[in-house]
CSV table of C-alpha atoms in Angstrom, one decimal:
chain,number,residue,atom,x,y,z
X,406,UNK,CA,-71.4,63.3,2.2
X,407,UNK,CA,-68.1,62.3,0.7
X,408,UNK,CA,-66.3,65.4,2.1
X,409,UNK,CA,-67.7,64.6,5.5
X,410,UNK,CA,-66.3,61.1,5.3
X,411,UNK,CA,-62.9,62.3,4.2
X,412,UNK,CA,-62.9,64.9,7.1
X,413,UNK,CA,-63.8,62.3,9.7
X,414,UNK,CA,-61.1,60.0,8.2
X,415,UNK,CA,-58.4,62.6,8.5
X,416,UNK,CA,-59.4,63.5,12.1
X,417,UNK,CA,-59.3,59.8,13.0
X,418,UNK,CA,-55.9,59.4,11.4
X,419,UNK,CA,-54.5,62.4,13.4
X,420,UNK,CA,-56.1,61.2,16.7
X,421,UNK,CA,-54.6,57.7,16.1
X,422,UNK,CA,-51.0,58.9,16.0
X,423,UNK,CA,-49.0,55.8,17.0
X,424,UNK,CA,-46.8,57.5,19.6
X,425,UNK,CA,-46.8,57.1,23.3
X,426,UNK,CA,-47.9,60.1,25.4
X,427,UNK,CA,-44.4,61.1,26.3
X,428,UNK,CA,-43.6,62.0,22.6
X,429,UNK,CA,-46.8,63.7,21.6
X,430,UNK,CA,-45.5,67.1,22.7
X,431,UNK,CA,-42.4,66.7,20.4
X,432,UNK,CA,-43.9,64.9,17.5
X,433,UNK,CA,-47.0,65.1,15.4
X,434,UNK,CA,-48.8,63.1,12.8
X,435,UNK,CA,-50.4,64.5,9.6
X,436,UNK,CA,-51.5,63.8,6.1
X,437,UNK,CA,-50.1,65.2,2.9
X,438,UNK,CA,-52.1,66.5,0.0
X,439,UNK,CA,-51.6,63.3,-1.9
X,440,UNK,CA,-53.2,61.4,1.0
X,441,UNK,CA,-50.0,59.9,2.4
X,442,UNK,CA,-49.6,60.0,6.2
X,443,UNK,CA,-46.5,60.9,8.1
X,444,UNK,CA,-45.0,61.2,11.6
X,445,UNK,CA,-42.6,64.0,12.2
X,446,UNK,CA,-40.6,65.0,15.3
X,447,UNK,CA,-39.0,68.3,16.0
X,448,UNK,CA,-35.4,68.9,15.4
X,449,UNK,CA,-32.9,68.5,18.3
X,450,UNK,CA,-35.6,66.9,20.5
X,451,UNK,CA,-34.7,63.2,20.4
X,452,UNK,CA,-31.7,61.1,21.3
X,453,UNK,CA,-33.3,57.8,20.4
X,454,UNK,CA,-36.1,56.5,18.2
X,455,UNK,CA,-39.5,57.3,19.8
X,456,UNK,CA,-41.7,54.5,21.1
X,457,UNK,CA,-44.6,53.5,18.9
X,458,UNK,CA,-47.9,51.9,19.8
X,459,UNK,CA,-49.9,49.7,17.4
X,460,UNK,CA,-52.0,51.8,15.2
X,461,UNK,CA,-52.9,52.5,11.6
X,462,UNK,CA,-50.1,52.2,9.0
X,463,UNK,CA,-48.1,55.3,8.2
X,464,UNK,CA,-46.1,56.1,5.0
X,465,UNK,CA,-43.2,58.2,6.3
X,466,UNK,CA,-41.2,58.7,9.4
X,467,UNK,CA,-39.2,62.0,9.6
X,468,UNK,CA,-36.6,62.4,12.4
X,469,UNK,CA,-34.1,64.7,10.7
X,470,UNK,CA,-31.5,66.8,12.6
X,471,UNK,CA,-31.8,65.1,15.9
X,472,UNK,CA,-29.2,63.4,18.2
X,473,UNK,CA,-30.0,59.8,17.6
X,474,UNK,CA,-27.0,57.5,17.9
X,475,UNK,CA,-28.2,53.9,18.0
X,476,UNK,CA,-30.6,51.9,15.9
X,477,UNK,CA,-31.5,48.7,17.6
X,478,UNK,CA,-33.3,45.6,16.2
X,479,UNK,CA,-36.5,46.7,17.8
X,480,UNK,CA,-36.4,50.4,16.8
X,481,UNK,CA,-39.2,50.0,14.1
X,482,UNK,CA,-41.0,47.0,15.4
X,483,UNK,CA,-44.4,48.7,16.0
X,484,UNK,CA,-44.3,50.6,12.8
X,485,UNK,CA,-43.4,47.9,10.4
X,486,UNK,CA,-45.6,49.1,7.5
X,487,UNK,CA,-43.6,52.3,7.1
X,488,UNK,CA,-42.5,53.2,3.5
X,489,UNK,CA,-40.0,56.0,4.0
X,490,UNK,CA,-37.5,56.5,6.9
X,491,UNK,CA,-35.6,59.8,7.0
X,492,UNK,CA,-32.9,60.1,9.7
X,493,UNK,CA,-30.8,62.7,7.9
X,494,UNK,CA,-28.6,64.9,10.1
X,495,UNK,CA,-28.3,62.6,13.0
X,496,UNK,CA,-25.1,61.1,14.4
X,497,UNK,CA,-25.5,57.3,14.1
X,498,UNK,CA,-22.7,55.3,15.6
X,499,UNK,CA,-24.4,51.9,15.7
X,500,UNK,CA,-26.9,50.1,13.4
X,501,UNK,CA,-28.1,46.6,14.4
X,502,UNK,CA,-27.9,44.1,11.5
X,503,UNK,CA,-31.5,43.1,12.2
X,504,UNK,CA,-32.9,46.6,12.0
X,505,UNK,CA,-34.9,46.1,8.9
X,506,UNK,CA,-36.1,42.5,9.4
X,507,UNK,CA,-39.8,43.5,9.4
X,508,UNK,CA,-39.7,46.2,6.8
X,509,UNK,CA,-38.6,44.2,3.7
X,510,UNK,CA,-42.1,44.2,2.1
X,511,UNK,CA,-42.8,47.9,2.7
X,512,UNK,CA,-39.7,50.0,2.8
X,513,UNK,CA,-39.1,52.1,-0.3
X,514,UNK,CA,-36.8,54.9,0.8
X,515,UNK,CA,-34.1,55.0,3.5
X,516,UNK,CA,-32.0,58.0,4.5
X,517,UNK,CA,-29.3,57.8,7.2
X,518,UNK,CA,-26.5,60.0,8.4
X,519,UNK,CA,-23.6,58.4,10.4
X,520,UNK,CA,-20.6,59.7,12.3
X,521,UNK,CA,-18.0,58.6,9.8
X,522,UNK,CA,-17.2,55.4,11.7
X,523,UNK,CA,-19.9,52.9,10.6
X,524,UNK,CA,-18.1,50.6,8.3
X,525,UNK,CA,-20.6,47.9,7.7
X,526,UNK,CA,-23.8,47.7,5.6
X,527,UNK,CA,-24.8,44.3,6.9
X,528,UNK,CA,-28.2,45.7,7.9
X,529,UNK,CA,-29.0,46.2,4.1
X,530,UNK,CA,-28.1,42.7,3.1
X,531,UNK,CA,-29.4,40.7,6.1
X,532,UNK,CA,-32.9,40.6,4.9
X,533,UNK,CA,-34.3,41.2,1.4
X,534,UNK,CA,-35.6,44.7,0.7
X,535,UNK,CA,-37.9,44.0,-2.2
X,536,UNK,CA,-39.3,47.5,-2.7
X,537,UNK,CA,-36.3,49.6,-1.8
X,538,UNK,CA,-36.1,52.3,-4.5
X,539,UNK,CA,-33.9,55.0,-3.0
X,540,UNK,CA,-31.1,54.9,-0.4
X,541,UNK,CA,-29.1,57.8,0.9
X,542,UNK,CA,-26.1,57.2,3.2
X,543,UNK,CA,-24.1,60.2,4.5
X,544,UNK,CA,-20.9,60.1,6.5
X,545,UNK,CA,-20.3,56.4,6.5
X,546,UNK,CA,-16.9,54.7,6.2
X,547,UNK,CA,-17.3,52.6,3.0
X,548,UNK,CA,-13.6,52.5,2.0
X,549,UNK,CA,-13.4,48.7,2.1
X,550,UNK,CA,-17.0,47.9,1.1
X,551,UNK,CA,-17.8,46.1,-2.1
X,552,UNK,CA,-20.7,48.3,-3.2
X,553,UNK,CA,-21.5,46.2,-6.3
X,554,UNK,CA,-22.1,43.2,-4.0
X,555,UNK,CA,-24.2,45.1,-1.5
X,556,UNK,CA,-26.6,46.5,-4.1
X,557,UNK,CA,-26.6,43.8,-6.7
X,558,UNK,CA,-29.7,42.0,-5.5
X,559,UNK,CA,-31.8,45.1,-4.8
X,560,UNK,CA,-33.5,44.9,-8.2
X,561,UNK,CA,-35.9,47.8,-7.6
X,562,UNK,CA,-33.2,50.1,-6.4
X,563,UNK,CA,-32.8,53.1,-8.8
X,564,UNK,CA,-31.1,56.0,-6.8
X,565,UNK,CA,-28.0,55.8,-4.6
X,566,UNK,CA,-26.5,58.7,-2.6
X,567,UNK,CA,-23.2,57.9,-0.9
X,568,UNK,CA,-22.1,61.4,0.1
X,569,UNK,CA,-19.0,61.8,2.3
X,570,UNK,CA,-18.6,58.0,2.6
X,571,UNK,CA,-14.9,57.7,1.8
X,572,UNK,CA,-15.6,55.9,-1.5
X,573,UNK,CA,-12.5,55.4,-3.6
X,574,UNK,CA,-13.9,54.0,-6.9
X,575,UNK,CA,-17.1,54.3,-9.0
X,576,UNK,CA,-19.2,51.2,-8.7
X,577,UNK,CA,-20.9,49.8,-11.8
X,578,UNK,CA,-24.4,48.6,-10.9
X,579,UNK,CA,-26.4,48.0,-14.0
X,580,UNK,CA,-29.9,48.7,-12.7
X,581,UNK,CA,-29.0,51.9,-11.0
X,582,UNK,CA,-30.2,55.1,-12.8
X,583,UNK,CA,-28.8,57.8,-10.5
X,584,UNK,CA,-25.5,57.7,-8.5
X,585,UNK,CA,-24.3,60.5,-6.3
X,586,UNK,CA,-20.7,60.2,-5.0
X,587,UNK,CA,-20.2,63.8,-3.9
X,588,UNK,CA,-17.4,64.6,-1.4
X,589,UNK,CA,-15.6,61.3,-1.5
X,590,UNK,CA,-12.0,60.1,-2.2
X,591,UNK,CA,-12.2,59.6,-6.0
X,592,UNK,CA,-8.8,60.6,-7.4
X,593,UNK,CA,-6.4,60.4,-10.4
X,594,UNK,CA,-7.7,59.5,-13.9
X,595,UNK,CA,-11.2,58.2,-14.3
X,596,UNK,CA,-12.1,56.1,-17.3
X,597,UNK,CA,-15.9,56.6,-17.2
X,598,UNK,CA,-18.0,53.8,-18.7
X,599,UNK,CA,-21.3,53.4,-17.0
X,600,UNK,CA,-25.0,52.7,-17.5
X,601,UNK,CA,-26.1,55.5,-15.2
X,602,UNK,CA,-28.4,58.2,-16.4
X,603,UNK,CA,-27.3,60.8,-13.8
X,604,UNK,CA,-23.9,60.8,-12.2
X,605,UNK,CA,-22.6,63.3,-9.6
X,606,UNK,CA,-18.8,63.2,-8.9
X,607,UNK,CA,-18.5,66.7,-7.5
X,608,UNK,CA,-16.0,67.7,-4.8
X,609,UNK,CA,-13.6,64.9,-5.2
X,610,UNK,CA,-9.9,64.7,-6.3
X,611,UNK,CA,-10.2,63.7,-10.0
X,612,UNK,CA,-7.5,65.1,-12.2
X,613,UNK,CA,-8.5,63.6,-15.5
X,614,UNK,CA,-11.7,62.1,-16.9
X,615,UNK,CA,-12.0,60.2,-20.1
X,616,UNK,CA,-15.5,59.4,-21.4
X,617,UNK,CA,-15.9,56.0,-22.9
X,618,UNK,CA,-19.2,54.2,-23.5
X,619,UNK,CA,-21.9,56.1,-21.7
X,620,UNK,CA,-24.8,55.7,-24.0
X,621,UNK,CA,-27.4,56.3,-21.2
X,622,UNK,CA,-25.7,59.3,-19.5
X,623,UNK,CA,-27.9,62.4,-19.4
X,624,UNK,CA,-26.3,64.5,-16.7
X,625,UNK,CA,-22.6,64.6,-15.5
X,626,UNK,CA,-21.4,66.8,-12.7
X,627,UNK,CA,-17.6,66.9,-12.1
X,628,UNK,CA,-17.4,70.3,-10.5
X,629,UNK,CA,-15.0,71.1,-7.7
X,630,UNK,CA,-12.3,68.6,-8.6
X,631,UNK,CA,-8.7,69.0,-9.7
X,632,UNK,CA,-9.6,68.4,-13.3
X,633,UNK,CA,-7.1,69.6,-15.9
X,634,UNK,CA,-8.1,67.2,-18.7
X,635,UNK,CA,-11.4,66.2,-20.1
X,636,UNK,CA,-11.9,64.4,-23.4
X,637,UNK,CA,-13.6,61.4,-25.0
X,638,UNK,CA,-12.4,58.3,-26.7
X,639,UNK,CA,-15.7,57.6,-28.4
X,640,UNK,CA,-18.7,59.5,-29.7
X,641,UNK,CA,-21.1,57.4,-27.8
X,642,UNK,CA,-22.2,60.1,-25.4
X,643,UNK,CA,-25.0,61.4,-27.6
X,644,UNK,CA,-27.6,61.6,-24.8
X,645,UNK,CA,-25.5,63.9,-22.6
X,646,UNK,CA,-27.5,67.1,-22.1
X,647,UNK,CA,-26.2,68.5,-18.8
X,648,UNK,CA,-22.4,68.9,-18.2
X,649,UNK,CA,-21.0,70.7,-15.2
X,650,UNK,CA,-17.2,71.2,-15.2
X,651,UNK,CA,-17.1,74.3,-13.0
X,652,UNK,CA,-14.4,75.0,-10.3
X,653,UNK,CA,-11.6,73.0,-11.9
X,654,UNK,CA,-8.3,73.8,-13.6
X,655,UNK,CA,-9.2,73.4,-17.3
X,656,UNK,CA,-7.4,75.6,-19.8
X,657,UNK,CA,-8.8,73.8,-22.9
X,658,UNK,CA,-11.3,71.1,-23.8
X,659,UNK,CA,-12.0,68.7,-26.6
X,660,UNK,CA,-15.0,70.5,-28.1
X,661,UNK,CA,-15.8,67.5,-30.3
X,662,UNK,CA,-17.2,65.6,-27.3
X,663,UNK,CA,-20.0,68.2,-27.1
X,664,UNK,CA,-22.8,66.5,-28.9
X,665,UNK,CA,-25.7,68.2,-30.6
X,666,UNK,CA,-28.0,67.4,-27.7
X,667,UNK,CA,-26.1,69.3,-25.1
X,668,UNK,CA,-28.4,71.9,-23.4
X,669,UNK,CA,-26.6,73.1,-20.3
X,670,UNK,CA,-22.8,73.7,-20.1
X,671,UNK,CA,-21.1,75.1,-17.1
X,672,UNK,CA,-17.4,76.0,-17.5
X,673,UNK,CA,-17.2,78.7,-14.8
X,674,UNK,CA,-14.2,79.2,-12.5
X,675,UNK,CA,-11.7,77.6,-14.8
X,676,UNK,CA,-8.7,79.0,-16.7
X,677,UNK,CA,-9.9,79.3,-20.2
X,678,UNK,CA,-8.2,82.1,-22.2
X,679,UNK,CA,-9.9,81.5,-25.5
X,680,UNK,CA,-13.3,80.0,-26.4
X,681,UNK,CA,-14.2,78.8,-29.9
X,682,UNK,CA,-17.9,79.6,-29.9
X,683,UNK,CA,-18.4,78.0,-33.3
X,684,UNK,CA,-17.6,74.6,-31.7
X,685,UNK,CA,-20.5,74.8,-29.4
X,686,UNK,CA,-23.5,72.7,-30.3
X,687,UNK,CA,-26.5,74.6,-31.8
X,688,UNK,CA,-28.8,73.0,-29.2
X,689,UNK,CA,-27.1,74.8,-26.3
X,690,UNK,CA,-29.5,76.9,-24.2
X,691,UNK,CA,-27.3,77.8,-21.2
X,692,UNK,CA,-23.6,78.6,-21.2
X,693,UNK,CA,-21.7,79.8,-18.1
X,694,UNK,CA,-18.2,81.1,-18.6
X,695,UNK,CA,-17.9,83.4,-15.6
X,696,UNK,CA,-14.6,83.6,-13.6
X,697,UNK,CA,-12.2,82.6,-16.4
X,698,UNK,CA,-9.4,84.4,-18.1
X,699,UNK,CA,-11.2,85.3,-21.3
X,700,UNK,CA,-9.9,88.5,-23.0
X,701,UNK,CA,-11.6,88.4,-26.4
X,702,UNK,CA,-14.6,86.9,-28.1
X,703,UNK,CA,-14.2,85.8,-31.7
X,704,UNK,CA,-16.3,87.4,-34.4
X,705,UNK,CA,-18.9,85.7,-36.5
X,706,UNK,CA,-20.1,83.5,-33.7
X,707,UNK,CA,-23.6,82.0,-33.9
X,708,UNK,CA,-26.0,81.2,-31.1
X,709,UNK,CA,-29.0,79.5,-32.5
X,710,UNK,CA,-31.0,78.7,-29.3
X,711,UNK,CA,-28.9,80.2,-26.5
X,712,UNK,CA,-31.0,81.9,-23.8
X,713,UNK,CA,-28.4,82.4,-21.1
X,714,UNK,CA,-24.8,83.5,-21.4
X,715,UNK,CA,-22.7,84.4,-18.3
X,716,UNK,CA,-19.4,86.2,-19.0
X,717,UNK,CA,-19.0,87.7,-15.5
X,718,UNK,CA,-15.5,88.3,-14.0
X,719,UNK,CA,-13.4,87.9,-17.1
X,720,UNK,CA,-10.6,90.4,-18.0
X,721,UNK,CA,-11.9,91.4,-21.4
X,722,UNK,CA,-9.7,93.7,-23.6
X,723,UNK,CA,-12.2,93.9,-26.4
X,724,UNK,CA,-15.0,92.1,-28.0
X,725,UNK,CA,-15.6,91.8,-31.8
X,726,UNK,CA,-19.0,93.1,-32.7
X,727,UNK,CA,-19.3,92.0,-36.2
X,728,UNK,CA,-22.4,89.8,-36.8
X,729,UNK,CA,-22.8,88.3,-33.3
X,730,UNK,CA,-26.2,86.7,-34.1
X,731,UNK,CA,-28.3,85.9,-31.1
X,732,UNK,CA,-31.8,84.7,-31.5
X,733,UNK,CA,-33.0,85.0,-27.9
X,734,UNK,CA,-32.4,86.8,-24.7
X,735,UNK,CA,-28.8,86.9,-23.5
X,736,UNK,CA,-27.7,87.8,-20.0
X,737,UNK,CA,-24.3,89.3,-19.6
X,738,UNK,CA,-23.2,89.7,-16.0
X,739,UNK,CA,-21.3,92.8,-14.7
X,740,UNK,CA,-18.8,93.2,-17.6
X,741,UNK,CA,-19.7,96.8,-18.2
X,742,UNK,CA,-21.2,96.0,-21.6
X,743,UNK,CA,-23.7,98.1,-23.5
X,744,UNK,CA,-26.3,96.4,-25.6
X,745,UNK,CA,-27.7,98.1,-28.7
X,746,UNK,CA,-30.6,96.0,-30.0
X,747,UNK,CA,-31.0,96.5,-33.7
X,748,UNK,CA,-34.6,95.5,-34.4
X,749,UNK,CA,-33.9,95.4,-38.2
X,750,UNK,CA,-31.6,92.4,-38.2
X,751,UNK,CA,-31.9,91.0,-34.7
X,752,UNK,CA,-28.3,91.7,-34.0
X,753,UNK,CA,-26.8,92.8,-30.7
X,754,UNK,CA,-23.7,95.0,-30.8
X,755,UNK,CA,-21.4,94.6,-27.8
X,756,UNK,CA,-19.0,97.3,-26.7
X,757,UNK,CA,-16.8,97.5,-23.6
X,758,UNK,CA,-17.7,101.0,-22.6
X,759,UNK,CA,-18.6,102.1,-19.1
X,760,UNK,CA,-22.0,101.0,-18.0
X,761,UNK,CA,-24.0,104.2,-17.6
X,762,UNK,CA,-26.7,102.4,-15.7
X,763,UNK,CA,-24.3,101.6,-12.9
X,764,UNK,CA,-23.1,105.2,-12.8
X,765,UNK,CA,-26.7,106.6,-12.7
X,766,UNK,CA,-27.4,104.1,-10.0
X,767,UNK,CA,-24.5,105.4,-7.9
X,768,UNK,CA,-25.5,109.0,-8.5
X,769,UNK,CA,-29.0,108.3,-7.4
X,770,UNK,CA,-27.7,106.5,-4.3
X,771,UNK,CA,-25.5,109.5,-3.5
X,772,UNK,CA,-28.4,112.0,-3.9
X,773,UNK,CA,-30.6,109.8,-1.8
X,774,UNK,CA,-28.0,109.7,1.0
X,775,UNK,CA,-27.6,113.5,1.0
X,776,UNK,CA,-31.4,113.9,1.2
X,777,UNK,CA,-31.5,111.5,4.1
X,778,UNK,CA,-28.8,113.3,5.9
X,779,UNK,CA,-30.6,116.7,5.4
X,780,UNK,CA,-33.9,115.3,6.7
X,781,UNK,CA,-32.0,113.9,9.7
X,782,UNK,CA,-30.5,117.3,10.4
X,783,UNK,CA,-33.8,119.0,10.2
X,784,UNK,CA,-35.4,116.4,12.5
X,785,UNK,CA,-32.6,116.9,15.0
X,786,UNK,CA,-33.0,120.7,15.0
X,787,UNK,CA,-36.8,120.3,15.5
X,788,UNK,CA,-36.2,118.0,18.5
X,789,UNK,CA,-33.9,120.5,20.1
X,790,UNK,CA,-36.4,123.3,19.7
X,791,UNK,CA,-39.2,121.2,21.2
X,792,UNK,CA,-37.0,120.3,24.1
X,793,UNK,CA,-36.2,124.0,24.7
X,794,UNK,CA,-39.9,124.9,24.7
X,795,UNK,CA,-40.8,122.1,27.1
X,796,UNK,CA,-38.0,123.3,29.5
X,797,UNK,CA,-39.3,126.9,29.3
X,798,UNK,CA,-42.8,125.7,30.1
X,799,UNK,CA,-41.8,123.7,33.1
X,800,UNK,CA,-39.6,126.5,34.4
X,801,UNK,CA,-42.4,129.0,34.3
X,802,UNK,CA,-44.8,126.7,36.1
X,803,UNK,CA,-42.3,126.1,38.9
X,804,UNK,CA,-42.0,129.8,39.8
X,805,UNK,CA,-44.0,131.4,42.7
X,806,UNK,CA,-47.2,133.2,41.7
X,807,UNK,CA,-45.9,136.6,42.6
X,808,UNK,CA,-42.8,136.1,40.4
X,809,UNK,CA,-44.9,135.1,37.4
X,810,UNK,CA,-47.0,138.2,37.9
X,811,UNK,CA,-44.0,140.5,38.3
X,812,UNK,CA,-42.5,139.1,35.0
X,813,UNK,CA,-45.3,140.4,32.9
X,814,UNK,CA,-46.9,143.3,34.9
X,815,UNK,CA,-45.2,146.4,36.1
X,816,UNK,CA,-47.9,147.7,38.4
X,817,UNK,CA,-47.1,148.3,42.0
X,818,UNK,CA,-49.2,146.7,44.6
X,819,UNK,CA,-51.4,149.8,45.0
X,820,UNK,CA,-52.0,150.3,41.3
X,821,UNK,CA,-55.5,151.3,40.7
X,822,UNK,CA,-56.1,148.7,37.9
X,823,UNK,CA,-54.2,145.5,38.7
X,824,UNK,CA,-54.1,142.9,35.9
X,825,UNK,CA,-52.7,140.0,37.9
X,826,UNK,CA,-55.0,137.9,40.0
X,827,UNK,CA,-52.6,138.2,42.9
X,828,UNK,CA,-52.6,142.0,42.6
X,829,UNK,CA,-56.4,141.8,42.5
X,830,UNK,CA,-56.4,140.2,45.9
X,831,UNK,CA,-54.3,143.0,47.3
X,832,UNK,CA,-56.4,145.6,45.6
X,833,UNK,CA,-59.6,144.2,47.1
X,834,UNK,CA,-58.0,144.0,50.5
X,835,UNK,CA,-57.2,147.7,50.4
X,836,UNK,CA,-60.8,148.6,49.5
X,837,UNK,CA,-61.9,146.9,52.7
X,838,UNK,CA,-59.6,149.2,54.8
X,839,UNK,CA,-58.3,152.4,53.3
X,840,UNK,CA,-56.1,153.1,56.2
X,841,UNK,CA,-54.3,150.6,58.3
X,842,UNK,CA,-53.0,151.0,61.7
X,843,UNK,CA,-49.3,150.6,61.7
X,844,UNK,CA,-49.4,149.1,65.1
X,845,UNK,CA,-50.6,145.8,63.7
X,846,UNK,CA,-47.4,145.4,62.0
X,847,UNK,CA,-44.9,147.2,64.1
X,848,UNK,CA,-44.1,144.3,66.3
X,849,UNK,CA,-43.8,141.9,63.4
X,850,UNK,CA,-41.8,144.2,61.2
X,851,UNK,CA,-39.4,145.0,64.0
X,852,UNK,CA,-38.5,141.3,64.2
X,853,UNK,CA,-37.9,140.9,60.5
X,854,UNK,CA,-36.3,144.1,59.3
X,855,UNK,CA,-34.1,146.9,60.6
X,856,UNK,CA,-36.3,149.6,58.9
X,857,UNK,CA,-39.5,150.1,61.0
X,858,UNK,CA,-41.4,151.6,58.1
X,859,UNK,CA,-44.9,150.5,57.5
X,860,UNK,CA,-45.1,147.2,55.6
X,861,UNK,CA,-47.2,148.7,52.8
X,862,UNK,CA,-44.6,151.4,52.3
X,863,UNK,CA,-41.9,148.8,52.2
X,864,UNK,CA,-43.6,146.8,49.5
X,865,UNK,CA,-44.9,149.8,47.6
X,866,UNK,CA,-41.5,151.4,47.5
X,867,UNK,CA,-40.2,148.5,45.4
X,868,UNK,CA,-41.0,147.5,41.9
X,869,UNK,CA,-43.2,144.5,42.3
X,870,UNK,CA,-41.4,142.8,39.3
X,871,UNK,CA,-38.2,143.0,41.2
X,872,UNK,CA,-39.5,141.2,44.3
X,873,UNK,CA,-37.3,138.2,44.7
X,874,UNK,CA,-37.3,135.1,46.8
X,875,UNK,CA,-35.4,136.8,49.6
X,876,UNK,CA,-38.3,139.3,50.1
X,877,UNK,CA,-40.9,136.5,50.4
X,878,UNK,CA,-41.1,137.0,54.2
X,879,UNK,CA,-42.3,140.6,53.6
X,880,UNK,CA,-45.1,139.4,51.4
X,881,UNK,CA,-46.1,136.8,53.9
X,882,UNK,CA,-46.3,139.3,56.7
X,883,UNK,CA,-48.5,141.6,54.6
X,884,UNK,CA,-50.7,138.8,53.6
X,885,UNK,CA,-51.2,137.8,57.2
X,886,UNK,CA,-52.3,141.4,58.1
X,887,UNK,CA,-54.9,141.3,55.3
X,888,UNK,CA,-56.3,138.1,56.7
X,889,UNK,CA,-56.6,139.6,60.2
X,890,UNK,CA,-58.5,142.7,58.8
X,891,UNK,CA,-61.0,140.4,57.1
């Protein structure tokens, strides 16, 4: 009974989709596995917010990757209980300051994409947004916006994404846990002191970063900057577990800032020439050093917990193999290394010999290509042979019957035992009349040939197999005489 009730409820929810008829072909309503309902419209099908009719409350409105440009004060009037609005990938050029006047008690997540010209966030401050927890703004112009003032009174706000919004400084908002400022205008030296737990500063123009008091910081992403210096003035970064410094210009690093809780470290695509492995924290699980300038690895290095090590694309000259103790699985990428696992002492010896596995793979690939070429050649020959046979068959079927007989039988027309069906007709005709009056054919033969010999003698004097198309009239005359005798 309970399942029937749930089924009827779901059907009722779908049928009560609060869209006018003109949008039902482009949009649909549904219910997620957690029981939350949503309205979703197809991509590239809208240039404005669809019209809603009054209906049951819905949790999420998804209008991603459309061509919506304007958000008016009445855009969400008939769907005022919505919790999440996702307009990512649109091209907003205008947002009315009264847009969210009816959503303050319900809205929890807001995702908008502009056209790089919207320079006001008045629509966020005009009315209180008591339940707003996440906001993502993409491609806005926030160069002259006081972000601390905008978000200060949103006490439930925890996550802010301001990607490609022309932000020039890092705001400090105490109650925010996650801040994403990817692809902005952050530059020069950054003295980082925040209360954030997760901070993403990737793809900016930062040249130097100095960690100060970041006691809450768990994850820091500074990849794809112009970073050539990274160090700490304090040791109050003990909670930092994820650090991404990839795609920068680092040649060295203050290893003392790497606390004992660090789990993930990405130093790929930099300019390190030497790495002091003994300086790495024992807690490290993943270390990425690909695309650097490493030529050697020191001996007597210890990996207590490491499960992933990437040394791809480094110009190694040699690697010390004395006591490289590794407790778990290590993944070396494409450095032509050979691993000899010694089960007695759990050591892995590393040598810079040619990777036989790659050579064997190339040989197998070459052999497979040769076999494939041979099979293709055989198939081509077979096709040619079949085409020739088909041509021969069609050519034989198109020949006149007397030519086909003459190709395989060498009996003259008056042979006593004809084997061709056509010869049999002639033979039977002769039995009907053993002698034929030449007068029946004299008139006809005189009109067709200069030699007035009897037609039978004319045909019989030739090999039947040599009877060609130019003699066909002789055969037709003889055949006509046979018909008259019958």
